[in-house]
CSV table of C-alpha atoms (C1' of nucleotides) in Angstrom, one decimal:
chain,number,residue,atom,x,y,z
A,13,MET,CA,13.0,4.0,4.2
A,14,LEU,CA,9.7,1.9,3.3
A,15,SER,CA,7.7,3.3,0.5
A,16,LYS,CA,4.4,4.6,1.4
A,17,GLU,CA,2.8,1.6,-0.2
A,18,LEU,CA,4.1,-0.5,1.5
A,19,VAL,CA,3.3,1.2,4.9
A,20,ALA,CA,0.4,1.2,3.2
A,21,ALA,CA,-0.2,-2.4,2.8
A,22,SER,CA,1.5,-3.2,6.1
A,23,THR,CA,-0.1,-1.5,9.2
A,24,VAL,CA,-3.4,-2.8,9.4
A,25,PRO,CA,-1.7,-6.2,9.8
A,26,LEU,CA,1.4,-5.1,11.8
A,27,VAL,CA,-1.2,-3.8,14.0
A,28,LEU,CA,-3.2,-7.0,14.5
A,29,SER,CA,0.0,-9.0,14.7
A,30,VAL,CA,1.9,-6.7,16.9
A,31,LEU,CA,-1.5,-7.3,19.1
A,32,THR,CA,-1.9,-11.1,19.7
A,33,GLU,CA,1.5,-10.1,22.1
A,34,GLY,CA,-1.0,-8.9,24.6
A,35,GLU,CA,-2.7,-5.5,24.3
A,36,ASN,CA,-0.5,-2.3,24.1
A,37,TYR,CA,-1.5,1.3,23.6
A,38,GLY,CA,-1.1,3.4,20.3
A,39,TYR,CA,2.4,5.4,21.3
A,40,ALA,CA,4.2,1.9,22.2
A,41,LEU,CA,3.0,0.1,19.8
A,42,ILE,CA,4.3,2.5,17.6
A,43,GLN,CA,7.7,1.6,19.4
A,44,ARG,CA,7.3,-1.5,19.1
A,45,VAL,CA,7.8,-1.7,16.1
A,46,VAL,CA,10.8,0.1,14.7
A,47,GLU,CA,12.0,-2.0,17.5
A,48,LEU,CA,11.1,-5.5,16.0
A,49,SER,CA,11.9,-3.6,12.9
A,50,ASP,CA,15.6,-2.7,13.9
A,51,GLY,CA,14.1,0.9,13.2
A,52,LYS,CA,12.8,0.0,9.6
A,53,ILE,CA,9.2,0.6,9.8
A,54,ALA,CA,9.0,4.4,11.4
A,55,TRP,CA,5.2,5.4,12.1
A,56,THR,CA,4.2,8.5,12.7
A,57,GLU,CA,1.4,9.1,15.0
A,58,GLY,CA,-0.8,10.5,12.6
A,59,MET,CA,-1.2,8.0,10.4
A,60,LEU,CA,-1.3,5.1,13.7
A,61,TYR,CA,-3.4,6.8,15.7
A,62,PRO,CA,-6.1,7.6,12.5
A,63,VAL,CA,-5.9,3.3,11.5
A,64,LEU,CA,-6.6,2.7,14.9
A,65,HIS,CA,-10.1,4.4,14.9
A,66,TRP,CA,-10.7,2.2,11.6
A,67,MET,CA,-10.3,-0.3,13.3
A,68,GLU,CA,-12.0,-0.6,15.8
A,69,GLU,CA,-15.0,0.6,14.1
A,70,GLN,CA,-14.2,-2.2,12.2
A,71,LYS,CA,-14.9,-4.6,16.1
A,72,MET,CA,-11.5,-6.0,15.1
A,73,LEU,CA,-10.1,-3.9,18.0
A,74,GLU,CA,-11.5,-2.8,21.4
A,75,SER,CA,-9.6,0.3,23.4
A,76,GLU,CA,-9.1,0.7,27.3
A,77,TRP,CA,-8.8,4.0,28.8
A,78,LYS,CA,-5.7,3.0,31.2
A,79,THR,CA,-4.8,5.6,34.0
A,80,GLU,CA,-0.9,3.7,35.3
A,81,GLY,CA,2.1,6.9,37.0
A,82,GLY,CA,-0.7,9.7,35.8
A,83,ARG,CA,0.3,9.0,31.9
A,84,LYS,CA,-3.0,8.5,30.5
A,85,ARG,CA,-3.2,5.8,27.5
A,86,LYS,CA,-6.1,4.5,25.4
A,87,TYR,CA,-5.2,0.4,25.7
A,88,TYR,CA,-6.3,-1.7,22.8
A,89,ARG,CA,-7.3,-5.4,22.2
A,90,LEU,CA,-7.8,-7.3,19.6
A,91,ARG,CA,-11.7,-9.4,19.7
A,92,GLN,CA,-12.2,-11.7,17.3
A,93,GLU,CA,-13.0,-10.2,14.6
A,94,GLY,CA,-9.7,-8.9,14.0
A,95,ARG,CA,-8.0,-12.1,14.6
A,96,LYS,CA,-10.3,-13.9,11.9
A,97,ALA,CA,-8.7,-10.5,9.7
A,98,LEU,CA,-5.2,-11.3,10.9
A,99,ALA,CA,-5.5,-15.0,8.9
A,100,GLN,CA,-6.7,-13.7,5.9
A,101,GLU,CA,-3.8,-10.7,6.3
A,102,ARG,CA,-1.2,-13.2,7.0
A,103,GLN,CA,-3.0,-15.6,4.1
A,104,GLN,CA,-3.2,-12.8,1.2
A,105,TRP,CA,0.4,-11.6,2.4
A,106,MET,CA,1.9,-15.4,2.1
A,107,THR,CA,0.2,-15.3,-1.2
A,108,VAL,CA,2.3,-12.9,-3.0
A,109,HIS,CA,5.7,-13.3,-0.7
A,110,SER,CA,5.6,-17.2,-2.3
A,111,THR,CA,4.4,-15.4,-5.7
A,112,LEU,CA,7.4,-13.2,-6.0
A,113,THR,CA,10.2,-16.2,-3.3
A,114,LYS,CA,9.2,-18.7,-7.0
A,115,LEU,CA,10.2,-15.5,-9.3
A,116,TRP,CA,14.2,-14.5,-7.0
A,117,LYS,CA,14.4,-18.1,-6.5
A,118,THR,CA,16.0,-17.5,-10.1
A,119,LYS,CA,19.4,-17.0,-9.6
A,120,ASN,CA,19.5,-13.6,-11.4
A,121,ALA,CA,22.7,-11.3,-10.6
A,122,LEU,CA,20.7,-9.2,-7.6
A,123,THR,CA,21.7,-9.7,-4.2
B,19,MET,CA,-9.2,-11.4,-3.9
B,20,LEU,CA,-6.6,-9.5,-2.0
B,21,SER,CA,-6.5,-5.6,-0.6
B,22,LYS,CA,-6.2,-3.2,-2.7
B,23,GLU,CA,-3.4,-2.3,-0.3
B,24,LEU,CA,-1.5,-5.4,-0.9
B,25,VAL,CA,-1.8,-4.6,-4.7
B,26,ALA,CA,-0.9,-1.6,-4.4
B,27,ALA,CA,2.0,-2.8,-3.2
B,28,SER,CA,3.1,-5.7,-5.1
B,29,THR,CA,3.1,-4.5,-8.2
B,30,VAL,CA,5.7,-2.4,-9.4
B,31,PRO,CA,8.4,-5.1,-8.4
B,32,LEU,CA,5.7,-7.9,-9.3
B,33,VAL,CA,6.6,-6.4,-12.8
B,34,LEU,CA,9.8,-6.1,-12.1
B,35,SER,CA,10.6,-9.6,-11.1
B,36,VAL,CA,8.5,-11.4,-14.0
B,37,LEU,CA,10.6,-9.3,-16.6
B,38,THR,CA,13.4,-11.2,-15.2
B,39,GLU,CA,12.3,-13.7,-17.0
B,40,GLY,CA,12.9,-11.3,-20.3
B,41,GLU,CA,11.0,-8.9,-21.7
B,42,ASN,CA,6.9,-9.4,-21.9
B,43,TYR,CA,3.7,-7.6,-23.0
B,44,GLY,CA,1.2,-6.2,-20.2
B,45,TYR,CA,-1.1,-8.3,-21.1
B,46,ALA,CA,1.0,-11.7,-21.1
B,47,LEU,CA,2.4,-9.8,-18.0
B,48,ILE,CA,-1.4,-10.4,-16.2
B,49,GLN,CA,-1.4,-13.8,-17.1
B,50,ARG,CA,2.0,-15.0,-15.7
B,51,VAL,CA,0.6,-12.9,-12.7
B,52,VAL,CA,-2.6,-14.6,-12.3
B,53,GLU,CA,-0.2,-18.7,-13.5
B,54,LEU,CA,1.9,-17.5,-10.5
B,55,SER,CA,-0.4,-17.0,-8.3
B,56,ASP,CA,-2.5,-20.0,-9.0
B,57,GLY,CA,-5.0,-17.4,-10.0
B,58,LYS,CA,-5.4,-15.6,-6.9
B,59,ILE,CA,-4.1,-12.2,-8.6
B,60,ALA,CA,-6.0,-11.5,-11.2
B,61,TRP,CA,-4.9,-7.3,-12.2
B,62,THR,CA,-7.2,-5.6,-14.4
B,63,GLU,CA,-5.5,-3.7,-18.3
B,64,GLY,CA,-7.1,-0.8,-16.4
B,65,MET,CA,-4.9,-0.8,-13.8
B,66,LEU,CA,-2.1,-2.5,-15.2
B,67,TYR,CA,-0.6,0.0,-18.5
B,68,PRO,CA,-0.9,3.2,-16.3
B,69,VAL,CA,1.3,1.8,-14.0
B,70,LEU,CA,3.6,0.2,-17.0
B,71,HIS,CA,3.6,4.0,-18.3
B,72,TRP,CA,5.0,5.1,-15.3
B,73,MET,CA,7.4,1.9,-14.8
B,74,GLU,CA,8.9,4.0,-18.5
B,75,GLU,CA,8.5,7.2,-17.4
B,76,GLN,CA,11.4,5.8,-13.7
B,77,LYS,CA,14.3,4.3,-17.3
B,78,MET,CA,13.4,1.4,-15.2
B,79,LEU,CA,11.2,-0.6,-18.3
B,80,GLU,CA,12.1,0.2,-22.2
B,81,SER,CA,9.5,-0.8,-24.5
B,82,GLU,CA,9.5,-1.8,-28.7
B,83,TRP,CA,6.5,-2.2,-30.4
B,84,LYS,CA,6.7,-5.6,-32.1
B,85,THR,CA,4.4,-7.3,-34.5
B,86,GLU,CA,3.8,-11.4,-34.7
B,87,GLY,CA,1.3,-12.9,-36.7
B,88,GLY,CA,-0.7,-9.6,-36.7
B,89,ARG,CA,-0.7,-8.7,-33.3
B,90,LYS,CA,0.8,-5.4,-31.9
B,91,ARG,CA,2.7,-6.0,-28.7
B,92,LYS,CA,4.2,-3.6,-26.8
B,93,TYR,CA,7.3,-5.7,-25.3
B,94,TYR,CA,9.4,-4.7,-21.8
B,95,ARG,CA,11.9,-5.1,-21.2
B,96,LEU,CA,14.1,-4.4,-17.4
B,97,ARG,CA,16.6,-1.8,-17.5
B,98,GLN,CA,19.7,-0.8,-15.4
B,99,GLU,CA,17.0,1.3,-13.2
B,100,GLY,CA,14.7,-1.5,-12.8
B,101,ARG,CA,17.4,-3.7,-11.3
B,102,LYS,CA,18.1,-1.4,-9.0
B,103,ALA,CA,14.7,-0.6,-7.7
B,104,LEU,CA,13.6,-4.0,-7.9
B,105,ALA,CA,17.2,-5.0,-5.2
B,106,GLN,CA,15.5,-2.4,-3.5
B,107,GLU,CA,12.2,-3.0,-4.1
B,108,ARG,CA,13.2,-6.9,-2.7
B,109,GLN,CA,14.9,-5.0,0.8
B,110,GLN,CA,12.2,-3.8,1.7
B,111,TRP,CA,9.8,-6.2,0.8
B,112,MET,CA,12.5,-8.4,3.0
B,113,THR,CA,12.1,-5.3,6.1
B,114,VAL,CA,8.5,-6.5,6.8
B,115,HIS,CA,7.9,-9.4,6.0
B,116,SER,CA,10.6,-10.3,8.7
B,117,THR,CA,9.3,-8.4,11.4
B,118,LEU,CA,5.3,-10.0,10.2
B,119,THR,CA,7.6,-13.6,10.3
B,120,LYS,CA,9.3,-12.8,13.9
B,121,LEU,CA,5.6,-11.9,15.8
B,122,TRP,CA,4.3,-15.4,13.6
B,123,LYS,CA,6.2,-17.1,14.7
B,124,THR,CA,5.2,-17.9,18.5
B,125,LYS,CA,2.3,-20.0,18.2
B,126,ASN,CA,-1.3,-18.7,18.0
B,127,ALA,CA,-3.9,-19.6,17.2
B,128,LEU,CA,-4.4,-19.0,13.6
B,129,THR,CA,-3.7,-21.0,10.4
C,29,DT,C1',10.9,27.2,38.4
C,30,DT,C1',11.2,26.9,34.0
C,31,DG,C1',11.8,25.7,30.0
C,32,DA,C1',12.9,21.7,26.6
C,33,DC,C1',12.2,17.6,25.8
C,34,DA,C1',9.8,12.8,25.8
C,35,DC,C1',4.9,10.9,26.5
C,36,DG,C1',0.1,10.2,25.2
C,37,DC,C1',-3.9,11.5,22.6
C,38,DC,C1',-6.3,13.7,18.4
C,39,DT,C1',-8.2,15.9,13.5
C,40,DT,C1',-8.3,18.9,10.0
C,41,DG,C1',-7.4,19.9,4.8
C,42,DC,C1',-5.5,19.0,0.7
C,43,DG,C1',-2.0,17.0,-3.5
C,44,DG,C1',-1.7,13.7,-5.2
C,45,DT,C1',-4.0,9.4,-7.0
C,46,DG,C1',-6.3,4.6,-8.1
C,47,DC,C1',-8.7,2.6,-11.1
C,48,DT,C1',-13.4,1.9,-13.0
C,49,DA,C1',-15.7,2.8,-17.1
C,50,DG,C1',-15.7,2.9,-21.8
C,51,DG,C1',-13.1,2.8,-25.9
C,52,DT,C1',-10.2,1.5,-30.7
C,53,DA,C1',-8.5,-2.2,-33.5
C,54,DT,C1',-7.4,-7.3,-34.5
C,55,DA,C1',-7.3,-12.4,-34.6
C,56,DT,C1',-10.2,-16.5,-34.6
C,57,DT,C1',-13.9,-19.2,-34.1
C,58,DG,C1',-18.5,-21.5,-34.7
D,12,DC,C1',-20.4,-13.0,-39.7
D,13,DA,C1',-21.1,-12.5,-34.0
D,14,DA,C1',-19.0,-13.1,-30.7
D,15,DT,C1',-15.4,-13.9,-27.4
D,16,DA,C1',-10.1,-12.8,-27.8
D,17,DT,C1',-6.4,-10.8,-27.6
D,18,DA,C1',-4.0,-6.0,-26.7
D,19,DC,C1',-3.2,-2.0,-26.3
D,20,DC,C1',-5.0,3.2,-24.7
D,21,DT,C1',-6.8,7.0,-21.7
D,22,DA,C1',-10.6,10.9,-18.7
D,23,DG,C1',-12.3,11.7,-14.9
D,24,DC,C1',-13.9,11.9,-9.8
D,25,DA,C1',-13.8,9.6,-5.3
D,26,DC,C1',-10.8,8.1,-1.9
D,27,DC,C1',-7.0,9.0,1.2
D,28,DG,C1',-3.3,9.1,3.5
D,29,DC,C1',-0.8,12.1,5.9
D,30,DA,C1',2.2,15.8,6.7
D,31,DA,C1',1.4,19.3,10.1
D,32,DG,C1',-0.3,21.1,13.8
D,33,DG,C1',-3.2,21.2,18.6
D,34,DC,C1',-3.5,19.6,23.8
D,35,DG,C1',-2.0,17.7,27.7
D,36,DT,C1',1.5,15.7,31.2
D,37,DG,C1',5.5,14.0,33.4
D,38,DT,C1',10.4,14.7,33.8
D,39,DC,C1',14.7,16.6,34.4
D,40,DA,C1',18.8,19.2,34.3
D,41,DA,C1',20.1,24.0,34.8
DNA sequence: TTGACACGCCTTGCGGTGCTAGGTATATTG
DNA sequence: CAATATACCTAGCACCGCAAGGCGTGTCAA
């Protein structure tokens, strides 16, 4: 179970990153992240959809409705702005990560 | 400049991690993190002190006033609860990190 | 054929909280 | 004696995460 702060911080970068694999729709994004994280990251729909809408508003994503076998799905695709945002998010993430790992390197009695 | 979400997610783990180096006081924690992050993580006092108080309330930290050369400083020290919290935070962080890196490994046109 | 469950999308509402802004006080430097 | 760095504190409220609830369709077992 992740802290809500960490969930908040990782949602946008994760969505952007998953979409580099190709366009995908909300419900499937949730499942893909569960899969990649070994069940440890389990988003609720109620938190994801608003984020997706916001990201589209920010021009990071574009969406398109498709119907397959009677099922209506809203597919999201990365836009240029989204790729730029991902590069930034990634850099920010690595900044924090390297700061943390510097401190973790010094052996302390932790697992 | 880090996103506020990432700042929120990393403050507690960073404080805990820095304190594994030994007891320290608020103002110095800010400077230590600036140093470790190469100037990229710059907390304001207004956001850090409430976090410190909250962490003490949670029994993660204990504090002690010391006066050195006329300067009154409130030193914080890790408690057992804090070490446990750190181990957890660390695990959570690595969960997200490994999920992200899985997606980043597949070469895409990003720096 | 009907009910239950999985799929798939959506939004309202408000409890909780992040952090700006502003405050106090002392040491140092020039 | 100003100005700056050090060092700590908190009130207040704008903001927002997300639980909860809603809608409709496909599928499958009983």
